[in-house]
PDB file of C-alpha atoms in Angstrom:
ATOM      1  CA  MET A   1     156.203 -68.880  56.642  1.00 53.00           C
ATOM      2  CA  ASN A   2     153.228 -71.151  56.763  1.00 60.00           C
ATOM      3  CA  LYS A   3     153.765 -74.846  58.103  1.00 80.00           C
ATOM      4  CA  ARG A   4     151.192 -77.057  56.824  1.00 88.00           C
ATOM      5  CA  ILE A   5     150.519 -80.340  58.804  1.00 92.00           C
ATOM      6  CA  THR A   6     150.056 -83.181  56.499  1.00 95.00           C
ATOM      7  CA  PRO A   7     147.906 -86.251  57.056  1.00 95.00           C
ATOM      8  CA  LYS A   8     150.940 -88.234  57.023  1.00 94.00           C
ATOM      9  CA  ARG A   9     152.618 -86.517  59.810  1.00 94.00           C
ATOM     10  CA  ILE A  10     149.473 -86.824  61.799  1.00 95.00           C
ATOM     11  CA  ARG A  11     149.634 -90.511  61.230  1.00 94.00           C
ATOM     12  CA  GLN A  12     153.219 -90.687  62.155  1.00 93.00           C
ATOM     13  CA  ARG A  13     152.774 -88.361  65.345  1.00 94.00           C
ATOM     14  CA  TRP A  14     149.809 -90.833  66.489  1.00 95.00           C
ATOM     15  CA  THR A  15     151.572 -94.147  65.721  1.00 93.00           C
ATOM     16  CA  ASN A  16     154.968 -93.014  67.272  1.00 93.00           C
ATOM     17  CA  ASN A  17     154.079 -90.998  70.076  1.00 94.00           C
ATOM     18  CA  LEU A  18     150.592 -90.281  71.025  1.00 95.00           C
ATOM     19  CA  ASP A  19     148.694 -93.725  70.936  1.00 96.00           C
ATOM     20  CA  PRO A  20     147.823 -94.373  74.698  1.00 96.00           C
ATOM     21  CA  ARG A  21     148.702 -98.108  74.016  1.00 96.00           C
ATOM     22  CA  LEU A  22     152.325 -97.743  73.289  1.00 97.00           C
ATOM     23  CA  CYS A  23     154.735 -99.193  76.024  1.00 97.00           C
ATOM     24  CA  ARG A  24     157.619 -96.674  76.430  1.00 95.00           C
ATOM     25  CA  ASP A  25     159.400 -99.081  78.887  1.00 97.00           C
ATOM     26  CA  PRO A  26     162.832-100.236  78.066  1.00 97.00           C
ATOM     27  CA  PHE A  27     162.866-103.365  76.370  1.00 97.00           C
ATOM     28  CA  ASP A  28     162.886-106.672  78.868  1.00 96.00           C
ATOM     29  CA  GLU A  29     165.694-109.202  78.013  1.00 97.00           C
ATOM     30  CA  ILE A  30     163.357-111.792  76.792  1.00 97.00           C
ATOM     31  CA  GLU A  31     161.967-109.162  74.451  1.00 97.00           C
ATOM     32  CA  LYS A  32     165.490-108.517  73.397  1.00 97.00           C
ATOM     33  CA  LEU A  33     166.376-112.197  72.681  1.00 96.00           C
ATOM     34  CA  TYR A  34     162.982-112.521  70.860  1.00 97.00           C
ATOM     35  CA  MET A  35     163.693-109.697  68.518  1.00 97.00           C
ATOM     36  CA  ILE A  36     167.357-110.909  67.714  1.00 95.00           C
ATOM     37  CA  GLU A  37     165.998-114.474  66.980  1.00 96.00           C
ATOM     38  CA  TRP A  38     163.028-113.346  65.323  1.00 97.00           C
ATOM     39  CA  VAL A  39     165.080-111.388  62.785  1.00 96.00           C
ATOM     40  CA  LYS A  40     167.676-114.037  62.489  1.00 94.00           C
ATOM     41  CA  LYS A  41     165.064-116.551  61.553  1.00 96.00           C
ATOM     42  CA  TYR A  42     163.427-114.195  58.986  1.00 96.00           C
ATOM     43  CA  LYS A  43     166.902-113.769  57.466  1.00 94.00           C
ATOM     44  CA  ILE A  44     167.348-117.430  57.092  1.00 95.00           C
ATOM     45  CA  GLN A  45     163.985-118.296  55.703  1.00 96.00           C
ATOM     46  CA  ASN A  46     163.994-115.264  53.361  1.00 95.00           C
ATOM     47  CA  PRO A  47     167.872-114.630  52.087  1.00 93.00           C
ATOM     48  CA  SER A  48     166.543-112.642  49.087  1.00 94.00           C
ATOM     49  CA  ALA A  49     164.674-110.207  51.229  1.00 92.00           C
ATOM     50  CA  ASP A  50     166.159-106.785  51.491  1.00 90.00           C
ATOM     51  CA  LYS A  51     163.831-105.322  53.970  1.00 94.00           C
ATOM     52  CA  ILE A  52     162.752-106.775  57.335  1.00 95.00           C
ATOM     53  CA  PRO A  53     158.959-106.721  57.954  1.00 97.00           C
ATOM     54  CA  TRP A  54     159.170-104.666  61.383  1.00 97.00           C
ATOM     55  CA  LYS A  55     155.359-104.160  61.551  1.00 96.00           C
ATOM     56  CA  LYS A  56     155.068-108.045  61.442  1.00 97.00           C
ATOM     57  CA  LEU A  57     157.454-108.333  64.275  1.00 98.00           C
ATOM     58  CA  ILE A  58     155.767-105.618  66.177  1.00 97.00           C
ATOM     59  CA  LEU A  59     152.336-107.169  66.144  1.00 97.00           C
ATOM     60  CA  GLU A  60     153.708-110.753  66.922  1.00 98.00           C
ATOM     61  CA  MET A  61     155.581-109.067  69.947  1.00 98.00           C
ATOM     62  CA  LYS A  62     152.192-107.539  71.103  1.00 97.00           C
ATOM     63  CA  ASP A  63     150.623-110.537  70.976  1.00 97.00           C
ATOM     64  CA  LYS A  64     153.354-112.643  72.906  1.00 97.00           C
ATOM     65  CA  PHE A  65     154.440-109.873  75.530  1.00 97.00           C
ATOM     66  CA  GLY A  66     151.080-107.768  75.500  1.00 97.00           C
ATOM     67  CA  LYS A  67     153.224-104.652  74.726  1.00 97.00           C
ATOM     68  CA  LEU A  68     152.808-102.359  71.724  1.00 97.00           C
ATOM     69  CA  ARG A  69     156.275-101.011  70.782  1.00 97.00           C
ATOM     70  CA  THR A  70     156.716 -98.391  67.879  1.00 96.00           C
ATOM     71  CA  GLU A  71     158.465 -99.300  64.500  1.00 95.00           C
ATOM     72  CA  ASN A  72     160.974 -96.769  65.656  1.00 95.00           C
ATOM     73  CA  LYS A  73     162.056 -98.350  69.040  1.00 96.00           C
ATOM     74  CA  VAL A  74     162.271-101.913  67.282  1.00 97.00           C
ATOM     75  CA  LYS A  75     164.584-100.873  64.531  1.00 96.00           C
ATOM     76  CA  ASN A  76     166.594 -98.581  66.713  1.00 96.00           C
ATOM     77  CA  PHE A  77     167.318-101.574  69.003  1.00 97.00           C
ATOM     78  CA  TRP A  78     168.106-103.913  66.138  1.00 96.00           C
ATOM     79  CA  HIS A  79     170.353-101.693  64.382  1.00 95.00           C
ATOM     80  CA  SER A  80     172.336-100.411  67.649  1.00 95.00           C
ATOM     81  CA  GLN A  81     172.452-104.347  68.365  1.00 94.00           C
ATOM     82  CA  GLU A  82     174.134-104.767  64.755  1.00 91.00           C
ATOM     83  CA  ARG A  83     176.673-101.980  65.158  1.00 93.00           C
ATOM     84  CA  ARG A  84     177.591-103.343  68.586  1.00 91.00           C
ATOM     85  CA  GLN A  85     178.499-106.522  67.375  1.00 88.00           C
ATOM     86  CA  ARG A  86     180.189-105.033  64.294  1.00 89.00           C
ATOM     87  CA  ARG A  87     182.480-103.057  66.777  1.00 89.00           C
ATOM     88  CA  GLN A  88     183.333-106.040  68.870  1.00 86.00           C
ATOM     89  CA  LEU A  89     184.212-108.137  65.733  1.00 85.00           C
ATOM     90  CA  HIS A  90     186.704-105.343  64.939  1.00 82.00           C
ATOM     91  CA  GLN A  91     188.084-105.346  68.566  1.00 80.00           C
ATOM     92  CA  ASN A  92     188.628-109.320  68.272  1.00 59.00           C
ATOM     93  CA  THR A  93     187.127-109.269  71.823  1.00 53.00           C
ATOM     94  CA  SER A  94     185.386-112.488  71.831  1.00 52.00           C
ATOM     95  CA  GLN A  95     183.468-113.736  75.201  1.00 53.00           C
ATOM     96  CA  GLY A  96     183.011-117.381  75.595  1.00 55.00           C
ATOM     97  CA  PRO A  97     179.942-118.961  74.216  1.00 55.00           C
ATOM     98  CA  SER A  98     176.635-118.103  76.191  1.00 53.00           C
ATOM     99  CA  GLU A  99     174.393-120.762  77.677  1.00 57.00           C
ATOM    100  CA  ILE A 100     171.381-120.061  75.487  1.00 58.00           C
ATOM    101  CA  LYS A 101     168.990-122.603  73.707  1.00 59.00           C
ATOM    102  CA  ILE A 102     166.684-121.466  71.293  1.00 62.00           C
ATOM    103  CA  THR A 103     164.248-123.698  69.867  1.00 62.00           C
ATOM    104  CA  PHE A 104     161.720-123.137  66.822  1.00 62.00           C
ATOM    105  CA  HIS A 105     158.492-124.946  66.531  1.00 63.00           C
ATOM    106  CA  GLN A 106     156.583-125.573  63.607  1.00 62.00           C
ATOM    107  CA  ASN A 107     153.783-123.069  64.775  1.00 62.00           C
ATOM    108  CA  GLU A 108     156.455-120.692  64.557  1.00 63.00           C
ATOM    109  CA  ASP A 109     156.934-119.770  68.229  1.00 65.00           C
ATOM    110  CA  ILE A 110     159.967-119.057  69.509  1.00 67.00           C
ATOM    111  CA  ASN A 111     161.137-120.288  72.927  1.00 63.00           C
ATOM    112  CA  VAL A 112     164.207-119.028  74.414  1.00 64.00           C
ATOM    113  CA  THR A 113     165.844-120.481  77.845  1.00 60.00           C
ATOM    114  CA  TYR A 114     169.094-119.124  79.288  1.00 56.00           C
ATOM    115  CA  LYS A 115     170.913-119.338  82.155  1.00 55.00           C
ATOM    116  CA  ASP A 116     172.484-115.964  82.712  1.00 51.00           C
ATOM    117  CA  PHE A 117     170.895-112.475  81.837  1.00 52.00           C
ATOM    118  CA  ASN A 118     174.431-110.710  81.906  1.00 52.00           C
ATOM    119  CA  PHE A 119     175.379-112.222  78.274  1.00 50.00           C
ATOM    120  CA  LEU A 120     173.097-109.768  76.705  1.00 54.00           C
ATOM    121  CA  ASP A 121     175.403-106.880  77.675  1.00 53.00           C
ATOM    122  CA  LYS A 122     177.230-107.642  74.547  1.00 50.00           C
ATOM    123  CA  PHE A 123     174.027-106.597  72.351  1.00 48.00           C
TER     124      PHE A 123
END
């Protein structure tokens, strides 16, 4: 059986596994908050959009945090976070409001301030 390695597969392997610039560390809490708020903001500004521009988010996170993440890692975080929220809604276990302040500026920076890191456990 002859398995041919295609150019597409080579590119995917490089961008998802081999690129030495990739950060393989777990997401910081502030990165998690940034992703959540970025996607929420995108959905509000583009209500008819079917897809989220993950590559744009990844590049903005690289500029802001100095860490290059794979598209798979960012999407997996987002989709697992959505699943957890849906499960919590079904279980009707609401925890009190978190002490979070999120501000959007005209230059499209997202600033997040919070008092307690533990509220992210629900994501």
